[in-house]
Short mmCIF file of C-alpha atoms in Angstrom, two decimals:
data_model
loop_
_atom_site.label_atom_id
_atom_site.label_comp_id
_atom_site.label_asym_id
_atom_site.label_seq_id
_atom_site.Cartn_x
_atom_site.Cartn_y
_atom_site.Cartn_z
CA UNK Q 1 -74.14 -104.52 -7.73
CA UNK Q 2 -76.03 -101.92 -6.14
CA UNK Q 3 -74.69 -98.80 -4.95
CA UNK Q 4 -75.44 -97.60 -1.22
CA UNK Q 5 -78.35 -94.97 -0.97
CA UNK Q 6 -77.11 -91.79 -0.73
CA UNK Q 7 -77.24 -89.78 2.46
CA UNK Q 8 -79.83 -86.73 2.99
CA UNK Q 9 -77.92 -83.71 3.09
CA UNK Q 10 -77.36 -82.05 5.97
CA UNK Q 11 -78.87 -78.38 5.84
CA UNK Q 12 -76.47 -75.89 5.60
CA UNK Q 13 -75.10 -73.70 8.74
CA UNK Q 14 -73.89 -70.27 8.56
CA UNK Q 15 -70.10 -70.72 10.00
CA UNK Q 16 -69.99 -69.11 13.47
CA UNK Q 17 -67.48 -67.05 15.97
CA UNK Q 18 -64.44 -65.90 14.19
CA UNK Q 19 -64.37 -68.22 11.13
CA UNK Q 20 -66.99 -66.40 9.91
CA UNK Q 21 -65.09 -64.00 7.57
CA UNK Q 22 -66.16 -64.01 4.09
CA UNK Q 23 -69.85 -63.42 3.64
CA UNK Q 24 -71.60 -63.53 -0.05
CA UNK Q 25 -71.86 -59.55 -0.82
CA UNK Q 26 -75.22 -58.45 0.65
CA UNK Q 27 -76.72 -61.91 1.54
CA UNK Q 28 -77.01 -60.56 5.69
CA UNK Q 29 -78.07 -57.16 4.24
CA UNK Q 30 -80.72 -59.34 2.31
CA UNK Q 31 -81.49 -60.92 5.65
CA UNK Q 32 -82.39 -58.18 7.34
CA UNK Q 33 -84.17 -56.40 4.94
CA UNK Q 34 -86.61 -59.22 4.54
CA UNK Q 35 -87.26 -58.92 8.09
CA UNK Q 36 -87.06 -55.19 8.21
CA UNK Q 37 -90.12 -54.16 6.12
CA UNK Q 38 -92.11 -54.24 9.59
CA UNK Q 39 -89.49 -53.12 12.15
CA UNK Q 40 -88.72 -50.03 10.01
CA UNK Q 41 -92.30 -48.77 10.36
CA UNK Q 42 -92.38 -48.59 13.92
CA UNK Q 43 -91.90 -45.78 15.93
CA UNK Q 44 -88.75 -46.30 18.46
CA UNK Q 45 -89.23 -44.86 22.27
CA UNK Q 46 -91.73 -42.52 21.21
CA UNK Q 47 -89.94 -40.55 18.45
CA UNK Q 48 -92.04 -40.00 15.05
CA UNK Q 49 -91.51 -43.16 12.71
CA UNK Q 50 -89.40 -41.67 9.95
CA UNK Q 51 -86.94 -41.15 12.92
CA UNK Q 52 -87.21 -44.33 14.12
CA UNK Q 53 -87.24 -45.63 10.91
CA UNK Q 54 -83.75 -44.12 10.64
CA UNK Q 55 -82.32 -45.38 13.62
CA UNK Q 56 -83.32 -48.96 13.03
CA UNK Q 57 -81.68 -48.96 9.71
CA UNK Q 58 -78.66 -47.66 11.13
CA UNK Q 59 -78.72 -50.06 14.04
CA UNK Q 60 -79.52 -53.17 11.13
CA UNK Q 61 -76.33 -51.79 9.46
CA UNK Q 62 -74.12 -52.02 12.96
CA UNK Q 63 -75.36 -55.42 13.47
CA UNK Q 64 -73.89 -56.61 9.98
CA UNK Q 65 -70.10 -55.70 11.12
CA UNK Q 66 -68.43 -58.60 12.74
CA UNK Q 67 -64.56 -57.23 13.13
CA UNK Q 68 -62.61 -60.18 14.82
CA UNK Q 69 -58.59 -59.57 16.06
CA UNK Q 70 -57.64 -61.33 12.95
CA UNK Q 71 -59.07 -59.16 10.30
CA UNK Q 72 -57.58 -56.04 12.88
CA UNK Q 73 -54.24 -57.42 12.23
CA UNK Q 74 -54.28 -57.78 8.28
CA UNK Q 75 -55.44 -53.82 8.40
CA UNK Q 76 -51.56 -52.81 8.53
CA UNK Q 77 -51.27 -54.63 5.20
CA UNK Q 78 -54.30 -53.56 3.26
CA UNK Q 79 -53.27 -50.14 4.39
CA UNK Q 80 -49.98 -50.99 2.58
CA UNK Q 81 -52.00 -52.40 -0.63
CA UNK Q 82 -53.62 -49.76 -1.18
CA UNK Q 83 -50.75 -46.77 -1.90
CA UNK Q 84 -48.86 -47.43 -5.43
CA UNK Q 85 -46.29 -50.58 -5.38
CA UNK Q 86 -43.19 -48.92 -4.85
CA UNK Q 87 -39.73 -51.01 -5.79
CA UNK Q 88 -37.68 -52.41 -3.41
CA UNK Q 89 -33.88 -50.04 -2.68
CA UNK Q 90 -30.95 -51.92 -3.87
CA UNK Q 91 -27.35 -52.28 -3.04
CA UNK Q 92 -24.72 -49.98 -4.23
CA UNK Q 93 -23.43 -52.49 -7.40
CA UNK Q 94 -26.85 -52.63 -8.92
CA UNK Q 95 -26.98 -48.56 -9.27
CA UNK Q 96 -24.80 -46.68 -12.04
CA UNK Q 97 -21.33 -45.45 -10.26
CA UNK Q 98 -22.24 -41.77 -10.66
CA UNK Q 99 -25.06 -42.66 -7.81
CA UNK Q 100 -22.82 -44.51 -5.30
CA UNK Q 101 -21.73 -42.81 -1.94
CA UNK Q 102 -18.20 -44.10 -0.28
CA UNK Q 103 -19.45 -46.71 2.16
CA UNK Q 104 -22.79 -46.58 1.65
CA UNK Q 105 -23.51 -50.03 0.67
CA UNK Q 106 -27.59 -50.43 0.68
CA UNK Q 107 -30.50 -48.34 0.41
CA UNK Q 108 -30.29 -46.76 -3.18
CA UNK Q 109 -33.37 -46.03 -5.35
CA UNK Q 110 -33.44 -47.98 -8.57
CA UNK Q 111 -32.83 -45.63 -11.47
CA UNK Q 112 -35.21 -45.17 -14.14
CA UNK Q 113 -38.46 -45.45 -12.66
CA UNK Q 114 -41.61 -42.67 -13.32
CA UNK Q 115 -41.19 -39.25 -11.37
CA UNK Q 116 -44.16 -40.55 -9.11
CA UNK Q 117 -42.18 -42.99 -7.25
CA UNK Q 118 -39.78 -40.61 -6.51
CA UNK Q 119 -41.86 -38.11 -5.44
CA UNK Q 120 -43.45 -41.06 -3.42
CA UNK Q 121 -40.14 -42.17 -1.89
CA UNK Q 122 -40.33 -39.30 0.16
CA UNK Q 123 -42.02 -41.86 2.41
CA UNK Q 124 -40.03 -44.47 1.57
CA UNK Q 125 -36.72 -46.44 3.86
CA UNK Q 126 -33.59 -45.79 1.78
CA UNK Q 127 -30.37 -44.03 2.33
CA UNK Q 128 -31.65 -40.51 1.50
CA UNK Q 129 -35.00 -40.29 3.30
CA UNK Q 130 -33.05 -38.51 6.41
CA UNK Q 131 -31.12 -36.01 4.14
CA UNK Q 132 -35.23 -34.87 2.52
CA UNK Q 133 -37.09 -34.91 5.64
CA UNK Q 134 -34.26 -32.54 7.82
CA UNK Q 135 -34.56 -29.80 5.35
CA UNK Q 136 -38.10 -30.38 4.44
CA UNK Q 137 -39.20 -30.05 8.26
CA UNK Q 138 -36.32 -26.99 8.24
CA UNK Q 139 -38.15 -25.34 5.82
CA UNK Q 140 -41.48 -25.80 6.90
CA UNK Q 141 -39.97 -24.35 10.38
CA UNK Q 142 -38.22 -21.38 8.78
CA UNK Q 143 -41.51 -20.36 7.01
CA UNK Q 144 -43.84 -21.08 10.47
CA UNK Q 145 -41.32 -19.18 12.86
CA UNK Q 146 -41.21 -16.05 10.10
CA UNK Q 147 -45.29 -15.77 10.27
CA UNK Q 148 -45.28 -15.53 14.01
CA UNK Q 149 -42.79 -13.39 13.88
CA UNK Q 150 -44.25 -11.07 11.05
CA UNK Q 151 -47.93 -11.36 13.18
CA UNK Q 152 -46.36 -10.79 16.53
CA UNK Q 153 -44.19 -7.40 14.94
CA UNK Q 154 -46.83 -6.65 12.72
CA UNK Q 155 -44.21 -6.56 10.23
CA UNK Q 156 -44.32 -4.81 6.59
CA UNK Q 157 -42.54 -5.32 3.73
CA UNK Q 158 -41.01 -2.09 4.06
CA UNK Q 159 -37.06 -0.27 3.29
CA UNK Q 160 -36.47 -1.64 6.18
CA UNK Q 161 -37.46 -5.11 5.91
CA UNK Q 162 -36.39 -5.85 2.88
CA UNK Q 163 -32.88 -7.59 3.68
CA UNK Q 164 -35.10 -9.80 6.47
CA UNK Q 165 -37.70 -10.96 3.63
CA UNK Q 166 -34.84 -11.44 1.13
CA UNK Q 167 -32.63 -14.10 4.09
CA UNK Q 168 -35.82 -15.78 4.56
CA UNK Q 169 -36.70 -16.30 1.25
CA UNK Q 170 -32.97 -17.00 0.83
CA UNK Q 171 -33.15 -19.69 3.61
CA UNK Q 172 -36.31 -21.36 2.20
CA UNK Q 173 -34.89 -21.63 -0.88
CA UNK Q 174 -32.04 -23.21 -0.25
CA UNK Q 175 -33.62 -25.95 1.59
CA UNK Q 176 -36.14 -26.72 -1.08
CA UNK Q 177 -33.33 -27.15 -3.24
CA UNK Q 178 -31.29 -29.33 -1.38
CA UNK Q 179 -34.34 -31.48 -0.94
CA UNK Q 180 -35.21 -31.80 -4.03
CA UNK Q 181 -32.25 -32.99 -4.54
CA UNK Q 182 -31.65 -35.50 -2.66
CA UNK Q 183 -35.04 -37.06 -3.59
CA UNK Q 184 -35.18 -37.12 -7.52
CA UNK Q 185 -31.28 -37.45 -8.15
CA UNK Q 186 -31.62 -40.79 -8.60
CA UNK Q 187 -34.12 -40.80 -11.72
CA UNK Q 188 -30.89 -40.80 -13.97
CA UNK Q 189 -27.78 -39.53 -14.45
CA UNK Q 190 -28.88 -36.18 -16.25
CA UNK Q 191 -31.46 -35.74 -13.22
CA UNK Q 192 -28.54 -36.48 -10.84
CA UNK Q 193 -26.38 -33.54 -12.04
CA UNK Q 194 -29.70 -31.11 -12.73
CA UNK Q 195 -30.76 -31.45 -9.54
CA UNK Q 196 -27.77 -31.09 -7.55
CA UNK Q 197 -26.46 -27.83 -9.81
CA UNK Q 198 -29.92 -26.05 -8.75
CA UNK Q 199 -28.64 -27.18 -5.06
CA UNK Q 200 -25.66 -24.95 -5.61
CA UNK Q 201 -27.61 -22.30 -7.19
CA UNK Q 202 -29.82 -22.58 -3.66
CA UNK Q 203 -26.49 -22.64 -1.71
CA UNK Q 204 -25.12 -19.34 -3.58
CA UNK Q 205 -28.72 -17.83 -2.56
CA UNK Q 206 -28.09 -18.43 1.08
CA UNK Q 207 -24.91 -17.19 1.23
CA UNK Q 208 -25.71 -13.93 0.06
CA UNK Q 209 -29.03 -13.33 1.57
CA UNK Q 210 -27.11 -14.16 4.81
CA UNK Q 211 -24.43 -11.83 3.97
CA UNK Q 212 -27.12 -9.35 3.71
CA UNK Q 213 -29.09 -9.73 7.06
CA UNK Q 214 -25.39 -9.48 8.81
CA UNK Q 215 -24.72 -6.58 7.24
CA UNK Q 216 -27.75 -4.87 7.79
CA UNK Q 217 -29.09 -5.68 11.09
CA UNK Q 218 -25.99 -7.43 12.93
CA UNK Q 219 -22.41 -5.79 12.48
CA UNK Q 220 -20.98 -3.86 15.31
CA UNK Q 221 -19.99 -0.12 14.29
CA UNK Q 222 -16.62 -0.72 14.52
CA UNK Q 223 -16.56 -3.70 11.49
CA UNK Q 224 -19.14 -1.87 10.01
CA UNK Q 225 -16.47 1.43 9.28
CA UNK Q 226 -14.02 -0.83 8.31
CA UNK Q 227 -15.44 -3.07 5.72
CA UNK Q 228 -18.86 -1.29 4.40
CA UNK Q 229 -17.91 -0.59 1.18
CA UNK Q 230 -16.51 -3.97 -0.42
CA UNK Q 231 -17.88 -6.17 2.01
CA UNK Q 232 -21.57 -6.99 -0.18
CA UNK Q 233 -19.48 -7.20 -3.20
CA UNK Q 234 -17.16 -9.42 -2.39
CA UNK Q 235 -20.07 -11.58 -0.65
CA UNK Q 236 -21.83 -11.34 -4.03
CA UNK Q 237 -18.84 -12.80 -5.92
CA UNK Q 238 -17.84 -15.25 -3.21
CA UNK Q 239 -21.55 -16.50 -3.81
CA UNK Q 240 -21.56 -16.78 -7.56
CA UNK Q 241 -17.58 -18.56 -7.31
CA UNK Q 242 -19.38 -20.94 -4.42
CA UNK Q 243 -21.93 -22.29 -7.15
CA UNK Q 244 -19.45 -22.37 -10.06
CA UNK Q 245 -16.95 -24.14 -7.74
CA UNK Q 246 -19.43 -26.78 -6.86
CA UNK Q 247 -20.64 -27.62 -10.57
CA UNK Q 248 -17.27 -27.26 -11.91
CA UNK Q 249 -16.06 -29.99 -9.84
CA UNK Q 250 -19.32 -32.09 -10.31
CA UNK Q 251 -18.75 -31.68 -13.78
CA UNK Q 252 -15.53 -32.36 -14.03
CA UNK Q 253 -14.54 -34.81 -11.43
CA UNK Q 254 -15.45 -38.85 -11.56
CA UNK Q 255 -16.01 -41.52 -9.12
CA UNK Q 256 -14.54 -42.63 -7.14
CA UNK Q 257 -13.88 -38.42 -6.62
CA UNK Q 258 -10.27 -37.31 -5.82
CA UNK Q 259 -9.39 -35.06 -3.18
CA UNK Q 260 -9.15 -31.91 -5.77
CA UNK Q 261 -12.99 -32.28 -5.68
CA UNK Q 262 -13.59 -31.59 -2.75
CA UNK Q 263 -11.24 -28.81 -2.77
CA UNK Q 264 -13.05 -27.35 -5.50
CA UNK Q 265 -16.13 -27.19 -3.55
CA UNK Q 266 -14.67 -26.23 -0.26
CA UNK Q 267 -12.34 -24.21 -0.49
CA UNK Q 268 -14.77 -21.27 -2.68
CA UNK Q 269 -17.82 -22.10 -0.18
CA UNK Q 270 -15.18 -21.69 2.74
CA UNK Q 271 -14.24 -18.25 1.47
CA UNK Q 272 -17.93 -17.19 1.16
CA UNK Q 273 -18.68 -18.34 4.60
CA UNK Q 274 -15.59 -16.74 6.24
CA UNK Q 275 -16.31 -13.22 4.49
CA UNK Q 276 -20.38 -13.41 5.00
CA UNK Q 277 -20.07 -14.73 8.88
CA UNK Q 278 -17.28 -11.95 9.77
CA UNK Q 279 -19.52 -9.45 10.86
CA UNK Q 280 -21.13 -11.88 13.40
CA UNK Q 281 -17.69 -13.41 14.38
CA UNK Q 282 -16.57 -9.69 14.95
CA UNK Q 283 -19.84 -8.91 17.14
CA UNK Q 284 -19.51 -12.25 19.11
CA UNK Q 285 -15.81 -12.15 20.13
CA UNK Q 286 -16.19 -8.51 21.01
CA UNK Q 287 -19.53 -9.42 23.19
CA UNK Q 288 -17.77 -12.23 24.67
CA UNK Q 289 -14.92 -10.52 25.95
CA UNK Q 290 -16.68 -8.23 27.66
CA UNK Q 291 -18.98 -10.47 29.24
CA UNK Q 292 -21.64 -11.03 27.23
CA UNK Q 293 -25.35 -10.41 27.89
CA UNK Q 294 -26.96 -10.06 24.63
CA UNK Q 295 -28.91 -12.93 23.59
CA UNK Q 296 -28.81 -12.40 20.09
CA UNK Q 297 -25.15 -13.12 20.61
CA UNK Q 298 -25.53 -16.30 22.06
CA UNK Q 299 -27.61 -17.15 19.13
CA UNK Q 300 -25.04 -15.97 16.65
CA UNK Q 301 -22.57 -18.13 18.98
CA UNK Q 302 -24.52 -21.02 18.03
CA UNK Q 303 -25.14 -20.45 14.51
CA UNK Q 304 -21.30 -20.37 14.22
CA UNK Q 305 -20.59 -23.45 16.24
CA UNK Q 306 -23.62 -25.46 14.57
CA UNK Q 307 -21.74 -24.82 11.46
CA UNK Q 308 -18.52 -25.90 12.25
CA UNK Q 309 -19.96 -28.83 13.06
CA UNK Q 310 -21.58 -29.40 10.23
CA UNK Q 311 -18.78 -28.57 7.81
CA UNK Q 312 -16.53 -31.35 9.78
CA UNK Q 313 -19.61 -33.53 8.65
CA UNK Q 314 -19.78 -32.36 4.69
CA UNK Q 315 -15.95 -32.91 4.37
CA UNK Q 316 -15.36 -36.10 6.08
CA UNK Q 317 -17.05 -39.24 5.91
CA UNK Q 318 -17.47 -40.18 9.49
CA UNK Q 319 -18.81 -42.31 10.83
CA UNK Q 320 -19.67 -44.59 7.77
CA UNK Q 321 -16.05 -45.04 7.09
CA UNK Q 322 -15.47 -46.90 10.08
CA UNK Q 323 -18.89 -49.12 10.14
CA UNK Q 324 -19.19 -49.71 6.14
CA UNK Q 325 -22.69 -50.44 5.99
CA UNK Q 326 -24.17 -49.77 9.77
CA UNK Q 327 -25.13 -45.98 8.85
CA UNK Q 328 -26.74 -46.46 4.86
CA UNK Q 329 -30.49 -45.69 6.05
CA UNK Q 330 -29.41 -43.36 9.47
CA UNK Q 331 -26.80 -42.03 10.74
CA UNK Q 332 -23.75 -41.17 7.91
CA UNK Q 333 -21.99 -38.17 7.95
CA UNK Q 334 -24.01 -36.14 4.90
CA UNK Q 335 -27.40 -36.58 7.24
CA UNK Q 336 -25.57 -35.24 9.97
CA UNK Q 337 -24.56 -32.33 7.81
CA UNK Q 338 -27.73 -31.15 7.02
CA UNK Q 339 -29.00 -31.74 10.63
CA UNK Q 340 -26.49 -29.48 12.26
CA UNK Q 341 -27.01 -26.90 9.00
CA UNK Q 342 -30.37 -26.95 9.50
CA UNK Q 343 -29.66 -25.86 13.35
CA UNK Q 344 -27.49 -23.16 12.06
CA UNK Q 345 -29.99 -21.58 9.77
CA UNK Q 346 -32.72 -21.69 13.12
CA UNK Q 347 -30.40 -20.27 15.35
CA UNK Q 348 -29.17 -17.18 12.91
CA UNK Q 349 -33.08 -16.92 12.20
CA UNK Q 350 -33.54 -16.25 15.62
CA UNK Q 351 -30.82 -13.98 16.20
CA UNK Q 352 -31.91 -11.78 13.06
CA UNK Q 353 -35.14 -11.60 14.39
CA UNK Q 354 -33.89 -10.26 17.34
CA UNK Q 355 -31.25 -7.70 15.90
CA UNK Q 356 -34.12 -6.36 13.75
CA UNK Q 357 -35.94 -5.71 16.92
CA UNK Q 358 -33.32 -4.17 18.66
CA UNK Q 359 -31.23 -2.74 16.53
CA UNK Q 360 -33.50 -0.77 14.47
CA UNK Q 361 -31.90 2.99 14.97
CA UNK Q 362 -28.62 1.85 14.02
CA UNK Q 363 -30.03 0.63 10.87
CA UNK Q 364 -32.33 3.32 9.56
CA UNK Q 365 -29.31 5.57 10.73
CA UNK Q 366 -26.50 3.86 8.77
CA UNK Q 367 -28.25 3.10 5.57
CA UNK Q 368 -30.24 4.61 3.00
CA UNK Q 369 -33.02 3.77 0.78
CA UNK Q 370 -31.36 3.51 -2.46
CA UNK Q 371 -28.26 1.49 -1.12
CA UNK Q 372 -30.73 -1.00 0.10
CA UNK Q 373 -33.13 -1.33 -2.71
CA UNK Q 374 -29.47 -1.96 -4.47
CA UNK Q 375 -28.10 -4.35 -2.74
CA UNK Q 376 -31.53 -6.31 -2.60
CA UNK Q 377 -32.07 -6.53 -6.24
CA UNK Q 378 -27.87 -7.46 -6.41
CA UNK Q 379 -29.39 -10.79 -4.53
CA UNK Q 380 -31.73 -11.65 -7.55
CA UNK Q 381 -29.03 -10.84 -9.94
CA UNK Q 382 -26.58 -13.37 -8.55
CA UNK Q 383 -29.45 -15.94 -8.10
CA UNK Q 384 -29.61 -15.47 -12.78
CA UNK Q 385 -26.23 -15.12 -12.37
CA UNK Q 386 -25.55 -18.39 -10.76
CA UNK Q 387 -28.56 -20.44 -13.02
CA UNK Q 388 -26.75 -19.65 -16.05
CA UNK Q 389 -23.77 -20.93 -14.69
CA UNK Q 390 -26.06 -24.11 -14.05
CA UNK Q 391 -27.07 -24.02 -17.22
CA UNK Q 392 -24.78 -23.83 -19.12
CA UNK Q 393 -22.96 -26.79 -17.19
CA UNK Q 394 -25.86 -28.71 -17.46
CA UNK Q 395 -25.94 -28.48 -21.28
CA UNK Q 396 -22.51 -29.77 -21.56
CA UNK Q 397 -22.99 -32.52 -19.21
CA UNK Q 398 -26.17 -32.80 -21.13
CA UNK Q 399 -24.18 -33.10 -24.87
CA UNK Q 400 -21.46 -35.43 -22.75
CA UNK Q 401 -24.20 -38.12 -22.20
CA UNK Q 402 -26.43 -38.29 -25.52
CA UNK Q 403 -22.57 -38.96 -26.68
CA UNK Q 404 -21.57 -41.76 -24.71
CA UNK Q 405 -25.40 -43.70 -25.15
CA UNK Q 406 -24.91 -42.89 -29.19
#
């Protein structure tokens, strides 16, 4: 039995309009450089040929690009492919208890991972992405509004602008802290209390550099006659006490944390703020009463309201507790925190900026050299003073869990 003759084959045809996608590499460029070797010789509209030569190369080049909608909408994802694969966030049982947050269900970084995704999941969707970005963009704020300010003022790090550098650097470095953080805390449980004991140390900063650009550029005369000789002491000490409060009872205390932990933390960073903010509250109340015009004032209003707010915030967990679940990514109460502290620390920077300006006499007349270079080098003595606090909680906590994994 014969078998049928077989049919010529039909010549092959380039696929055309937008099916044509996938090309064999270089087989158009091949094309049109067979066809080129005369075209690229001649001159074009007159210009000298290794001009035109040029151009017509460049316009061979364009005419190899075929970009249909299709290919436009799978840019998105290539985009994607190319930046390191990042693991997916996971709920709250499938991360150690140390890391979970009351009614914060989703969103949590996997533990254990390489310090690169971390650093990467600054760019990442979980449940701490808010609390990084608000005091990363603070920061980057706080440093941008100080250079205009030092340009427009022509400012010099001088006697008298010492306590202004020191709050600034204070302020920026309490932010980077804080950010830090909240963005490699979840690398492990040693990371997790590391991190957030060099917050504290960054919160102890603040305090006192704030303490120091109130006393310095912002207290009335009457508060200042009053309370000028204990009053950058005490702030010192109420600083230090803030940052061993806070480690103590994040050493001490476990999840799910009882109430006496948060007393631990509040209560000693309460004190501090009430003793470093009463020279402002003294200066606003007065201002106010007698209808006030200054504008610094109205900025120190603000820093004081923006921090009540945020305190209400810190200490209770609203408004996660009544939508378990609805706020993990945005919108729970420690991302408002930071939100409305990061508005405090703008507004005081704004109203220091301004005392500085205006109040200058009453400064250079009230203090002297040496009780400023003192009480500026005080602030880098609490900063050791508060690491080694740090430290040495760290190294416990650090003994604590080679114990429990031996």
């Amino acid at each position: 039995m014969r078998s049928p003759p077989a049919r010529p084959a039909a010549p092959s045809r380039a696929p055309q309009g937008r099916g044509c996608r996938c090309r064999a590499p270089g087989s158009r460029g091949a094309a049109a450089a067979s066809g080129a070797g005369e075209s690229l010789a001649v001159p074009i509209c007159g210009l000298p040929s290794s001009v035109g030569s040029g151009m017509t190369a460049i316009l061979e080049r364009l005419s190899t690009l075929s970009i249909s909608g299709q290919q436009l909408r799978r840019l998105p994802k290539l985009l994607e492919e190319g930046f390191p694969k990042m693991p997916c966030t996971v709920e709250d049982c499938e991360v150690p208890q140390l890391f979970r947050e009351p009614y914060i269900q989703t969103g949590y970084r996997p533990t254990g991972q390489d310090w690169r995704y971390y650093f990467l999941s600054l760019f990442q969707k979980h449940n701490e992405v808010v609390n990084v970005w608000s005091h990363l963009l603070a920061a980057l704020a706080v440093l941008l509004r100080f250079k205009a300010f030092a340009e427009a003022e022509a400012l010099s790090l001088d006697v008298s602008s010492l306590p202004l550098f020191i709050f600034v650097l204070s302020s920026v470095t309490y932010l980077t802290c804080s950010l830090l953080a909240h963005l490699l805390q979840s690398k492990s449980e040693l990371s997790h209390y590391t991190f957030y004991f060099v917050d504290y140390v960054g919160v102890s900063a603040y305090q006192y550099g704030s303490a120091l650009a109130h006393f310095y550029y912002s207290a009335d005369q009457a508060w200042y006659d009053k309370f000028w000789l204990f009053f950058l002491p005490a702030a010192a000490f109420c600083g230090w006490l803030s940052c061993a409060g806070c480690c103590y009872a994040k050493y001490w205390y476990r999840r799910p944390y009882p109430l006496m932990r948060k007393v631990c933390q509040v209560v000693p960073a309460g004190l501090a703020f009430v003793l470093d903010i009463s020279p402002v509250a003294h200066r606003v109340v007065m201002c106010h009463l007698g209808g006030c015009e200054e504008q610094a004032a109205w900025y120190h209003t603000f820093q004081i309201l923006f921090f009540l707010i945020s305190a209400y915030f810190f200490s209770c967990p609203v408004p996660e507790k009544y939508f378990p679940g609805a706020c993990d990514i945005i919108g729970h109460a420690h991302q408002i925190f930071h939100m409305f502290l990061a508005l405090c620390t703008l507004s005081q920077l704004e109203a220091i900026f301004l005392d500085y300006k205006i109040r200058r006499d009453i400064f250079l007349s009230r203090h002297g050299p040496l009780s400023i270079y003192l009480s500026c080098a005080s602030f880098f003595g609490l900063v050791a003073c508060s690491a080694i606090t740090a430290r040495y909680l760290q190294c416990r906590i650090k003994a604590a869990l080679a114990k429990k994994e031996s």
